[in-house]
Each structure stands twice: as structure tokens, then as C-alpha cells.
CSV table of C-alpha atoms and ligand atoms in Angstrom, one decimal:
chain,number,residue,atom,x,y,z
A,1,MET,CA,0.0,0.0,0.0
A,2,LYS,CA,1.5,3.3,-1.1
A,3,LYS,CA,1.5,6.1,1.5
A,4,LEU,CA,-0.6,9.1,0.4
A,5,PHE,CA,0.6,12.7,1.1
A,6,ALA,CA,-2.4,15.0,0.5
A,7,GLY,CA,-2.2,18.8,0.7
A,8,ASN,CA,-5.5,20.5,1.3
A,9,TRP,CA,-4.9,24.2,0.4
A,10,LYS,CA,-8.4,25.3,1.6
A,11,MET,CA,-9.1,28.9,0.5
A,12,TYR,CA,-5.6,30.1,0.2
A,13,LYS,CA,-3.3,31.4,-2.6
A,14,ILE,CA,-3.9,33.4,-5.7
A,15,TYR,CA,-3.3,31.9,-9.1
A,16,SER,CA,0.4,32.8,-9.6
A,17,GLU,CA,1.2,31.6,-6.1
A,18,ALA,CA,-0.5,28.3,-6.7
A,19,VAL,CA,1.4,27.6,-9.9
A,20,GLU,CA,4.7,28.6,-8.4
A,21,ALA,CA,4.1,26.4,-5.4
A,22,VAL,CA,3.4,23.4,-7.5
A,23,LYS,CA,6.5,23.9,-9.7
A,24,LYS,CA,8.6,24.3,-6.6
A,25,LEU,CA,7.1,21.2,-4.9
A,26,MET,CA,7.8,19.1,-8.0
A,27,SER,CA,11.4,20.3,-8.2
A,28,LEU,CA,11.9,19.4,-4.5
A,29,THR,CA,10.2,16.0,-4.6
A,30,SER,CA,10.5,14.5,-8.1
A,31,PRO,CA,11.1,11.7,-8.7
A,32,LEU,CA,9.1,10.5,-5.8
A,33,PRO,CA,10.1,7.5,-3.7
A,34,LYS,CA,8.2,4.5,-5.2
A,35,ASP,CA,6.2,3.9,-2.0
A,36,ARG,CA,4.7,7.4,-1.9
A,37,GLU,CA,2.0,9.4,-3.7
A,38,VAL,CA,1.3,13.1,-3.6
A,39,LEU,CA,-2.2,14.6,-4.0
A,40,ILE,CA,-2.7,18.3,-4.4
A,41,LEU,CA,-6.1,19.8,-3.5
A,42,PRO,CA,-6.2,23.4,-4.6
A,43,PRO,CA,-9.1,25.8,-5.0
A,44,TYR,CA,-11.3,25.1,-8.1
A,45,PRO,CA,-10.0,28.0,-10.3
A,46,TYR,CA,-6.4,26.5,-10.4
A,47,LEU,CA,-7.3,22.9,-11.1
A,48,LYS,CA,-6.8,22.8,-14.8
A,49,SER,CA,-3.4,24.7,-14.7
A,50,ILE,CA,-2.1,22.4,-12.0
A,51,SER,CA,-3.3,19.4,-13.8
A,52,ASP,CA,-1.3,20.5,-16.8
A,53,LEU,CA,1.8,20.8,-14.6
A,54,ILE,CA,1.5,17.4,-12.9
A,55,SER,CA,-0.4,15.1,-15.3
A,56,LYS,CA,2.7,13.5,-16.8
A,57,LYS,CA,4.5,13.0,-13.6
A,58,ASP,CA,4.3,9.6,-11.9
A,59,GLY,CA,2.9,9.6,-8.4
A,60,TYR,CA,1.3,13.1,-8.4
A,61,PHE,CA,-2.5,13.4,-8.4
A,62,LEU,CA,-5.0,16.2,-8.4
A,63,GLY,CA,-8.1,16.5,-6.4
A,64,ALA,CA,-10.9,18.9,-5.3
A,65,GLN,CA,-12.0,19.9,-1.8
A,66,ASN,CA,-15.7,19.4,-2.5
A,67,PHE,CA,-18.3,18.9,-5.1
A,68,TYR,CA,-22.1,18.9,-5.5
A,69,PRO,CA,-23.7,15.5,-6.0
A,70,GLU,CA,-25.6,16.0,-9.3
A,71,GLU,CA,-24.7,15.4,-12.9
A,72,GLU,CA,-25.4,19.0,-13.9
A,73,GLY,CA,-28.2,21.5,-13.6
A,74,ALA,CA,-29.4,24.8,-12.1
A,75,TYR,CA,-27.3,24.7,-9.0
A,76,THR,CA,-25.7,28.2,-9.0
A,77,GLY,CA,-22.2,28.2,-7.5
A,78,GLU,CA,-21.7,24.5,-7.5
A,79,VAL,CA,-19.3,22.1,-9.3
A,80,SER,CA,-20.0,18.5,-10.4
A,81,PRO,CA,-17.8,15.4,-10.4
A,82,LYS,CA,-18.1,15.4,-14.2
A,83,MET,CA,-16.4,18.9,-14.4
A,84,LEU,CA,-13.7,17.8,-11.9
A,85,LEU,CA,-12.8,14.7,-13.8
A,86,ASP,CA,-12.8,16.7,-17.1
A,87,VAL,CA,-10.1,19.1,-15.8
A,88,GLY,CA,-7.9,16.2,-14.5
A,89,CYS,CA,-9.0,15.5,-10.9
A,90,SER,CA,-9.0,12.0,-9.8
A,91,TYR,CA,-9.9,12.6,-6.1
A,92,SER,CA,-12.2,14.8,-4.0
A,93,ILE,CA,-12.4,15.3,-0.3
A,94,VAL,CA,-15.9,14.8,1.1
A,95,GLY,CA,-17.2,15.8,4.6
A,96,HIS,CA,-14.3,18.0,5.8
A,97,SER,CA,-15.1,19.3,9.3
A,98,GLU,CA,-15.1,22.8,8.0
A,99,ARG,CA,-17.9,21.9,5.6
A,100,ARG,CA,-19.8,20.1,8.3
A,101,LYS,CA,-19.4,23.2,10.5
A,102,TYR,CA,-19.7,26.2,8.2
A,103,PHE,CA,-22.0,24.7,5.6
A,104,ASN,CA,-24.1,22.5,7.9
A,105,GLU,CA,-23.3,19.3,5.9
A,106,SER,CA,-25.0,16.3,7.5
A,107,ASP,CA,-23.9,12.7,7.5
A,108,GLU,CA,-26.8,12.0,5.1
A,109,PHE,CA,-25.7,14.6,2.6
A,110,ILE,CA,-22.1,13.5,2.9
A,111,ASN,CA,-23.2,9.9,2.2
A,112,LYS,CA,-25.0,11.1,-0.9
A,113,LYS,CA,-21.8,12.7,-2.1
A,114,VAL,CA,-19.7,9.7,-1.4
A,115,LYS,CA,-22.0,7.4,-3.4
A,116,PHE,CA,-22.4,9.9,-6.2
A,117,GLY,CA,-18.7,10.7,-6.5
A,118,LEU,CA,-17.7,7.1,-6.5
A,119,GLN,CA,-20.4,6.2,-9.1
A,120,LYS,CA,-19.0,9.0,-11.4
A,121,GLY,CA,-15.5,7.8,-11.1
A,122,LEU,CA,-13.9,10.1,-8.5
A,123,LYS,CA,-11.8,8.6,-5.7
A,124,ILE,CA,-13.2,9.9,-2.4
A,125,ILE,CA,-11.4,10.9,0.8
A,126,LEU,CA,-14.1,10.9,3.5
A,127,CYS,CA,-13.1,13.1,6.5
A,128,ILE,CA,-14.2,12.1,10.0
A,129,GLY,CA,-13.2,13.1,13.5
A,130,GLU,CA,-14.4,14.2,16.9
A,131,ASP,CA,-14.4,17.7,18.4
A,132,LEU,CA,-12.9,18.5,21.7
A,133,THR,CA,-16.2,18.3,23.7
A,134,GLU,CA,-16.8,14.8,22.2
A,135,ARG,CA,-13.3,13.7,23.1
A,136,LYS,CA,-13.7,15.0,26.7
A,137,LYS,CA,-17.0,13.2,27.1
A,138,GLY,CA,-15.3,9.9,26.0
A,139,GLU,CA,-17.3,9.8,22.8
A,140,VAL,CA,-14.6,9.2,20.2
A,141,PHE,CA,-15.7,5.7,19.3
A,142,LYS,CA,-19.4,6.8,19.1
A,143,VAL,CA,-18.6,9.7,16.8
A,144,LEU,CA,-16.3,7.7,14.5
A,145,GLU,CA,-18.8,4.9,14.4
A,146,ARG,CA,-21.7,7.3,13.5
A,147,GLN,CA,-19.7,9.1,10.8
A,148,ILE,CA,-18.5,5.9,9.2
A,149,SER,CA,-21.8,4.0,9.3
A,150,LYS,CA,-23.8,6.9,8.0
A,151,GLY,CA,-21.2,8.3,5.7
A,152,LEU,CA,-20.6,4.9,4.1
A,153,ASN,CA,-24.2,3.7,4.2
A,154,GLU,CA,-24.9,1.5,1.1
A,155,VAL,CA,-21.5,2.4,-0.4
A,156,LYS,CA,-20.5,-0.3,-2.7
A,157,ASP,CA,-17.7,-0.6,-5.3
A,158,SER,CA,-15.9,-3.6,-6.6
A,159,LYS,CA,-12.6,-1.6,-6.2
A,160,ILE,CA,-13.5,0.1,-2.9
A,161,GLU,CA,-10.0,-0.4,-1.5
A,162,GLU,CA,-8.5,1.7,-4.4
A,163,LYS,CA,-11.3,4.3,-4.5
A,164,LEU,CA,-11.9,5.2,-0.9
A,165,CYS,CA,-9.7,6.8,1.7
A,166,ILE,CA,-10.7,7.8,5.2
A,167,ALA,CA,-9.0,10.8,6.8
A,168,TYR,CA,-9.1,10.9,10.6
A,169,GLU,CA,-9.0,14.6,11.4
A,170,PRO,CA,-9.8,15.3,15.1
A,171,VAL,CA,-11.4,18.8,14.9
A,172,TRP,CA,-9.4,20.1,17.9
A,173,ALA,CA,-6.1,19.3,16.0
A,174,ILE,CA,-7.0,21.2,12.8
A,175,GLY,CA,-5.1,24.5,12.4
A,176,THR,CA,-4.4,24.6,16.1
A,177,GLY,CA,-0.8,23.4,16.2
A,178,GLU,CA,-2.1,20.8,18.7
A,179,VAL,CA,-1.3,17.5,17.0
A,180,ALA,CA,-2.9,14.3,18.3
A,181,THR,CA,-0.4,12.0,20.2
A,182,PRO,CA,0.8,8.8,18.4
A,183,ILE,CA,-1.3,6.9,21.0
A,184,GLN,CA,-4.5,8.9,20.3
A,185,ILE,CA,-3.9,8.4,16.5
A,186,GLU,CA,-3.2,4.7,16.9
A,187,GLU,CA,-6.5,4.2,18.9
A,188,ALA,CA,-8.6,6.1,16.4
A,189,HIS,CA,-7.1,4.5,13.4
A,190,LYS,CA,-7.6,1.0,14.9
A,191,ILE,CA,-11.3,1.8,15.5
A,192,ILE,CA,-11.6,3.0,11.9
A,193,ARG,CA,-9.8,-0.1,10.5
A,194,GLU,CA,-12.2,-2.4,12.4
A,195,LEU,CA,-15.2,-0.5,11.2
A,196,LEU,CA,-13.9,-0.7,7.6
A,197,SER,CA,-13.3,-4.4,8.0
A,198,ASP,CA,-16.8,-4.9,9.3
A,199,LEU,CA,-18.2,-3.1,6.3
A,200,PHE,CA,-16.0,-4.3,3.5
A,201,GLY,CA,-14.3,-7.5,4.8
A,202,GLU,CA,-10.9,-8.2,3.4
A,203,LYS,CA,-11.0,-5.1,1.2
A,204,GLY,CA,-11.6,-2.9,4.3
A,205,THR,CA,-8.1,-3.9,5.5
A,206,LYS,CA,-6.6,-2.2,2.3
A,207,ILE,CA,-8.4,1.1,2.4
A,208,ARG,CA,-6.0,3.9,3.2
A,209,ILE,CA,-6.5,5.8,6.5
A,210,LEU,CA,-4.9,9.2,6.6
A,211,TYR,CA,-4.2,11.3,9.7
A,212,GLY,CA,-4.8,15.1,9.5
A,213,GLY,CA,-4.4,17.9,12.0
A,214,SER,CA,-1.4,20.1,12.5
A,215,VAL,CA,1.0,17.8,10.6
A,216,ASN,CA,4.3,19.5,10.1
A,217,PRO,CA,7.9,18.6,9.0
A,218,GLU,CA,8.9,18.0,12.7
A,219,ASN,CA,6.0,15.7,13.9
A,220,ILE,CA,5.7,13.7,10.7
A,221,LYS,CA,8.4,11.2,11.9
A,222,ASP,CA,6.3,10.3,14.9
A,223,ILE,CA,3.0,10.0,12.9
A,224,LEU,CA,4.0,8.0,9.9
A,225,PRO,CA,5.1,4.8,11.7
A,226,VAL,CA,1.9,4.6,13.7
A,227,PRO,CA,0.0,1.4,12.8
A,228,ASN,CA,-2.8,1.9,10.3
A,229,VAL,CA,-1.5,5.4,9.3
A,230,ASN,CA,-1.3,5.1,5.5
A,231,GLY,CA,-0.7,8.7,4.8
A,232,VAL,CA,-1.5,12.3,5.9
A,233,LEU,CA,-3.9,15.1,5.0
A,234,VAL,CA,-2.0,18.3,5.5
A,235,GLY,CA,-3.5,21.8,5.7
A,236,GLY,CA,-1.3,24.7,6.7
A,237,ALA,CA,2.1,23.0,6.1
A,238,SER,CA,1.1,22.0,2.6
A,239,LEU,CA,1.0,25.7,1.5
A,240,LYS,CA,4.8,26.1,1.7
A,241,PRO,CA,6.6,23.7,-0.8
A,242,GLU,CA,9.7,23.7,1.5
A,243,ASN,CA,7.6,22.3,4.4
A,244,PHE,CA,5.3,20.0,2.3
A,245,SER,CA,8.4,18.5,0.5
A,246,LYS,CA,10.0,17.7,3.9
A,247,ILE,CA,6.8,15.9,5.0
A,248,ILE,CA,6.6,13.9,1.7
A,249,LEU,CA,10.3,12.9,1.8
A,250,SER,CA,10.4,12.2,5.6
B,301,13P,P1,-3.9,21.7,9.4
B,301,13P,O1,-2.8,20.8,8.8
B,301,13P,O2,-3.7,23.2,9.0
B,301,13P,O3,-4.1,21.5,10.8
B,301,13P,O4,-5.2,21.3,8.6
B,301,13P,C1,-5.6,20.0,8.6
B,301,13P,C2,-6.7,19.8,7.6
B,301,13P,O5,-7.8,20.3,7.9
B,301,13P,C3,-6.5,19.1,6.4
B,301,13P,O6,-7.7,18.8,5.7
């Protein structure tokens, strides 16, 4: 299983900065070690240009941060999987905690996106994770179980192990500089692995589980060796090629 290093740029960078950052990242990391893959998740307006920069390079992939689960139609402001695939995306994030919080995305709506995106040919990174109150109340298992069972309800695909990734992103560790400890990460990833195995059997053991939340060039060495960590979803530190490249090559 190759480790996936995904950079979620969120709503940062203007066009020229985005193009420069990708060129720099490629020069710092190419050719990639054979056991690693890089996924860049920029804002929509930069997708096509970044696709042109990376499409011929082995191990580099492009993805979106979100989409709307319809083929096409009168949905002002929205973007469909068909459009994303057409400009070179192979992945999309679904259910990021910022979308759950600021855009009121429910587990049911997230499930609709997972099913629709997979059906249209996108690979999906489903984000899950508890907030601080839930952790303090001892509800980590309950939250992960709910987000997985609802988010993946009736999700079927003969190649699910290649098409689905789960990102465990504890909300309290996102953008706070407070990274989860290796023990906390190991516990959560174990729970997720068991839930995936219950749902998908043998294939569930091969679905990549990423950790996300304040990953940086210093703490990556403690995170990557944790059992069931098959990659990372990086926010802030992915914006600077110098930092992201250190994470990728760690
Ligand atoms: P930070 O790495 O900035 O904490 O963000 C994590 C994240 O939300 C990635 O999707």
C-alpha cells in the first residue's frame, strides 16, 4: 500500500502563487520515492493549470476539496464530479469538518456525495473526527462509528480499496498546532480499521486511512510509523513547498 501525502490548500493562494508552489514542490520532490503518492487539493480555479503541470509525472495526483452530488443543472455556484474529472481531478475530499461546521453538511448529505462521486469515477477521501467536547466526554468511538456508518451507508464498489480513503482529522487538532499524540492516533485508526473491515471484509483492510491535524515537518516522523497510518492530509504545512516536501520525503 503506497502512502498518500495529500495537501489541502483550503481557501488560500492566488493563481500565480498556486502555480509557483506546485512547480517548486515538484522540483523538490520529483522523482518521488516509489512507496509514496502526492495529492494536491487546490481551490477550483487552479485545477486545470495544476493538472497540466503534474499530469505526466508519476505519483502526483490532483483533487478537489468538495463537489455537488448532481450530474449538472441549475445549482448556482456548484461544481459537479463530471467537471472535476474533465479538468484532471482523480480525487475529492468529502465531509471535511469545515464543511460540516460552516455549511451544515449532514452525515446523510455527505453519504449522498460519497455514493455519487464514486459512481461517477472520483476517488473519495471521507473526512471524519471528533471535536474537543466529544473527546472530553469519551465519545470518540461513538462519533467515528456514526460518521463511518452513516457516511458509508450503502456504499458499494468492486474496487473500494482503491477508490476510498478515510481521513481521521480530530477537529481540535485542525489548524491549532495541537497534534494528536501517536497513541491517540493509533487508537482512532484502529477503531476506523475495524469499522472498515466490518463493512467491506478483506477489502476494508486495504483502504488507506490518513491522519490530518497540524501535521508538520517535525512531527511527521512520529506520525507515519503509527500502525494503520497510511498517509497524511496536511493543511497549513502544505501551503509552503519547502515544508510539504519535507513531509513527503520524511
Ligand atoms: P492543518 O494541517 O492546518 O491543521 O489542517 C488539517 C486539515 O484540515 C487538512 O484537511
